[in-house]
Coordinates of C-alpha atoms and ligand atoms in Angstrom, one line a residue:
X1 CA 2.3 6.2 27.6
X2 CA 1.9 3.2 29.1
X3 CA 3.9 0.8 31.7
X4 CA 6.3 -1.0 28.9
X5 CA 4.9 -4.6 27.4
X6 CA 7.0 -7.2 25.8
X7 CA 5.0 -8.3 22.4
X8 CA 5.4 -10.5 19.6
X9 CA 5.1 -8.1 15.8
X10 CA 2.3 -8.6 14.1
X11 CA 4.7 -9.1 10.7
X12 CA 7.5 -10.9 12.2
X13 CA 6.4 -12.9 15.2
X14 CA 9.7 -10.7 17.0
X15 CA 9.4 -10.1 21.1
X16 CA 9.7 -6.6 21.3
X17 CA 8.1 -3.9 24.4
X18 CA 5.7 -2.4 23.3
X19 CA 5.4 1.2 25.0
X20 CA 1.9 3.0 23.1
X21 CA -1.1 1.3 23.2
X22 CA -1.4 1.2 19.8
X23 CA 1.4 -0.1 18.5
X24 CA 2.4 -4.0 17.3
X25 CA 5.1 -3.9 15.1
X26 CA 9.1 -3.8 16.4
X27 CA 9.9 -1.4 13.5
X28 CA 8.5 1.5 10.9
X29 CA 9.1 -0.9 8.3
X30 CA 6.6 -3.4 9.7
X31 CA 4.6 -1.0 10.6
X32 CA 3.8 0.3 7.5
X33 CA 3.5 -3.1 6.6
X34 CA 0.6 -3.8 8.9
X35 CA -1.0 -0.9 8.0
X36 CA -0.8 -1.5 4.1
X37 CA -2.2 -5.1 5.6
X38 CA -5.0 -3.5 7.9
X39 CA -6.0 -1.9 4.6
X40 CA -6.4 -4.4 2.2
X41 CA -8.2 -6.5 4.3
X42 CA -10.9 -3.9 5.3
X43 CA -11.4 -3.2 0.9
X44 CA -11.5 -7.2 0.8
X45 CA -14.1 -6.9 3.2
X46 CA -16.3 -4.5 1.5
X47 CA -15.7 -5.6 -1.7
X48 CA -17.0 -8.6 -0.4
X49 CA -20.0 -7.0 0.9
X50 CA -20.3 -4.9 -2.3
X51 CA -20.9 -8.1 -4.5
X52 CA -22.8 -9.8 -1.6
X53 CA -25.3 -6.7 -1.7
X54 CA -25.5 -6.4 -6.0
X55 CA -26.3 -10.0 -5.7
X56 CA -29.6 -9.4 -3.8
X57 CA -30.5 -6.8 -5.6
X58 CA -30.5 -8.7 -8.6
X59 CA -32.0 -11.4 -7.1
X60 CA -34.4 -9.3 -5.7
X61 CA -35.0 -7.8 -9.2
X62 CA -35.4 -11.4 -10.6
X63 CA -37.7 -11.8 -8.0
X64 CA -40.4 -8.9 -9.5
X65 CA -39.5 -9.3 -13.4
X66 CA -40.8 -13.1 -12.7
X67 CA -43.9 -11.3 -11.2
X68 CA -44.5 -8.7 -13.9
X69 CA -44.3 -11.9 -16.8
X70 CA -47.6 -13.1 -18.0
X71 CA -49.2 -16.0 -17.5
X72 CA -48.9 -17.2 -20.5
X73 CA -44.1 -17.4 -19.9
X74 CA -45.0 -19.5 -17.1
X75 CA -46.8 -22.5 -19.2
X76 CA -43.9 -21.8 -21.3
X77 CA -42.0 -23.3 -18.4
X78 CA -44.2 -25.3 -17.7
X79 CA -45.0 -26.9 -21.0
X80 CA -41.0 -27.1 -21.9
X81 CA -40.5 -29.2 -19.0
X82 CA -43.3 -31.4 -19.6
X83 CA -42.3 -31.9 -23.1
X84 CA -39.3 -32.9 -21.9
X85 CA -40.4 -35.2 -19.6
X86 CA -42.2 -37.1 -22.5
X87 CA -40.0 -37.1 -24.9
X88 CA -37.6 -38.4 -22.4
X89 CA -40.6 -41.7 -20.9
X90 CA -41.1 -41.9 -24.4
X91 CA -37.8 -42.1 -25.8
X92 CA -36.3 -44.9 -28.6
X93 CA -40.7 -45.4 -28.9
X94 CA -41.0 -45.4 -32.5
X95 CA -44.2 -42.4 -33.3
X96 CA -47.5 -42.3 -31.9
X97 CA -49.2 -41.6 -34.9
X98 CA -46.7 -43.2 -37.7
X99 CA -45.2 -45.8 -35.6
X100 CA -41.7 -44.9 -38.1
X101 CA -38.5 -44.3 -35.4
X102 CA -36.4 -42.0 -37.5
X103 CA -34.1 -42.1 -35.7
X104 CA -34.3 -37.5 -35.9
X105 CA -35.9 -35.4 -33.2
X106 CA -38.5 -36.5 -32.1
X107 CA -41.3 -34.0 -30.8
X108 CA -44.2 -34.9 -27.8
X109 CA -47.0 -34.7 -29.3
X110 CA -50.5 -33.6 -27.8
X111 CA -53.4 -35.6 -29.3
X112 CA -56.3 -33.4 -28.0
X113 CA -54.7 -29.8 -28.5
X114 CA -53.3 -27.7 -26.5
X115 CA -55.8 -25.0 -28.1
X116 CA -58.6 -27.0 -28.3
X117 CA -58.4 -28.9 -24.7
X118 CA -56.3 -26.6 -22.5
X119 CA -57.6 -28.6 -19.3
X120 CA -55.5 -32.1 -21.1
X121 CA -52.4 -29.9 -21.6
X122 CA -50.6 -31.7 -18.9
X123 CA -52.0 -34.7 -18.7
X124 CA -49.9 -37.6 -19.2
X125 CA -52.3 -39.9 -20.8
X126 CA -52.3 -37.1 -23.8
X127 CA -49.2 -36.2 -24.9
X128 CA -46.5 -39.6 -26.8
X129 CA -43.6 -38.9 -28.1
X130 CA -43.9 -38.4 -32.1
X131 CA -42.3 -37.7 -35.7
X132 CA -41.8 -34.3 -36.9
X133 CA -43.1 -35.1 -40.0
X134 CA -46.3 -35.7 -38.1
X135 CA -46.1 -33.6 -35.6
X136 CA -45.7 -30.4 -37.4
X137 CA -46.8 -31.6 -41.5
X138 CA -49.5 -33.9 -40.6
X139 CA -51.5 -31.3 -37.1
X140 CA -50.5 -34.6 -35.4
X141 CA -51.8 -37.5 -37.5
X142 CA -55.0 -37.7 -34.8
X143 CA -57.1 -40.1 -37.5
X144 CA -53.5 -42.5 -37.1
X145 CA -52.7 -41.3 -33.4
X146 CA -55.9 -42.7 -31.8
X147 CA -55.4 -46.5 -32.3
X148 CA -51.7 -46.4 -30.8
X149 CA -53.1 -44.4 -28.2
X150 CA -55.5 -46.6 -27.0
X151 CA -53.8 -49.9 -27.5
X152 CA -50.8 -47.9 -25.5
X153 CA -53.3 -46.5 -22.2
X154 CA -56.3 -47.9 -22.6
X155 CA -59.5 -47.9 -23.4
X156 CA -60.8 -46.7 -20.0
X157 CA -57.5 -43.8 -20.5
X158 CA -58.9 -43.2 -23.8
X159 CA -62.0 -42.9 -22.6
X160 CA -61.3 -40.6 -19.2
X161 CA -59.1 -38.2 -21.3
X162 CA -61.8 -38.1 -23.8
X163 CA -64.3 -37.4 -21.7
X164 CA -65.8 -33.9 -20.1
X165 CA -62.8 -31.9 -18.3
X166 CA -63.3 -29.3 -16.0
X167 CA -62.1 -25.7 -16.8
X168 CA -58.3 -24.8 -14.9
X169 CA -56.7 -22.0 -14.2
X170 CA -53.1 -22.3 -13.1
X171 CA -51.6 -19.4 -10.7
X172 CA -48.1 -18.9 -11.5
X173 CA -47.5 -20.6 -8.0
X174 CA -48.9 -23.7 -9.9
X175 CA -47.9 -23.2 -13.2
X176 CA -44.0 -23.1 -11.5
X177 CA -44.3 -25.7 -9.2
X178 CA -45.6 -28.0 -11.9
X179 CA -42.4 -26.8 -13.9
X180 CA -40.0 -28.2 -11.1
X181 CA -41.9 -31.3 -11.3
X182 CA -41.4 -32.1 -14.8
X183 CA -37.8 -31.4 -14.3
X184 CA -37.7 -33.5 -10.5
X185 CA -38.9 -35.9 -12.8
X186 CA -37.0 -35.6 -16.1
X187 CA -33.8 -35.8 -13.7
X188 CA -35.0 -39.3 -11.8
X189 CA -35.9 -40.7 -15.3
X190 CA -32.2 -39.8 -16.6
X191 CA -30.6 -41.0 -13.2
X192 CA -32.8 -44.6 -13.5
X193 CA -31.4 -44.6 -17.5
X194 CA -27.2 -44.0 -16.9
X195 CA -27.8 -46.6 -13.8
Ligands
LIG1 ZN1 8.9 -6.9 12.9
LIG2 ZN1 -45.0 -39.6 -36.9

């Protein structure tokens, strides 16, 4: 027992005289309703926590899984981002090799191939928009590519591209950064085009 105090009911706001410390309701019905309300609040809170923990777990699992990925997966992502940037940079331009603009899907075609010259796989002077026929069926149609490439980037850049390149070993972090860099550049190009 305590000194009776005036309180307003948590449910209906009616004033009542509380004779016990833990009583916040005017009548048993509102007492029940109030307990249900507290229960629901606790349930929602624990549900929110559970979801948060599950999300955190998924995030950590994703990081662990990614760390186990071979370097080639990182290259694949970086190359996809780089190629998408090249296609956007050159969009609307004709094929670098045959000069045709078929309107069909165009590719990002490397002059020096990724296999033969891995050091230049992310070199912007080494990659241009190319039609499917030249890219896939004519293995890049290099003979036709060369003169248009020189006209496009200039002799000095061509010589630099064809010159020796230091062997390059990318780390996972570098490849992630490279992918992010080209995603950002692509976004910028698209925004500029839309403006
Ligand atoms: Zn009440
Ligand atoms: Zn072509």
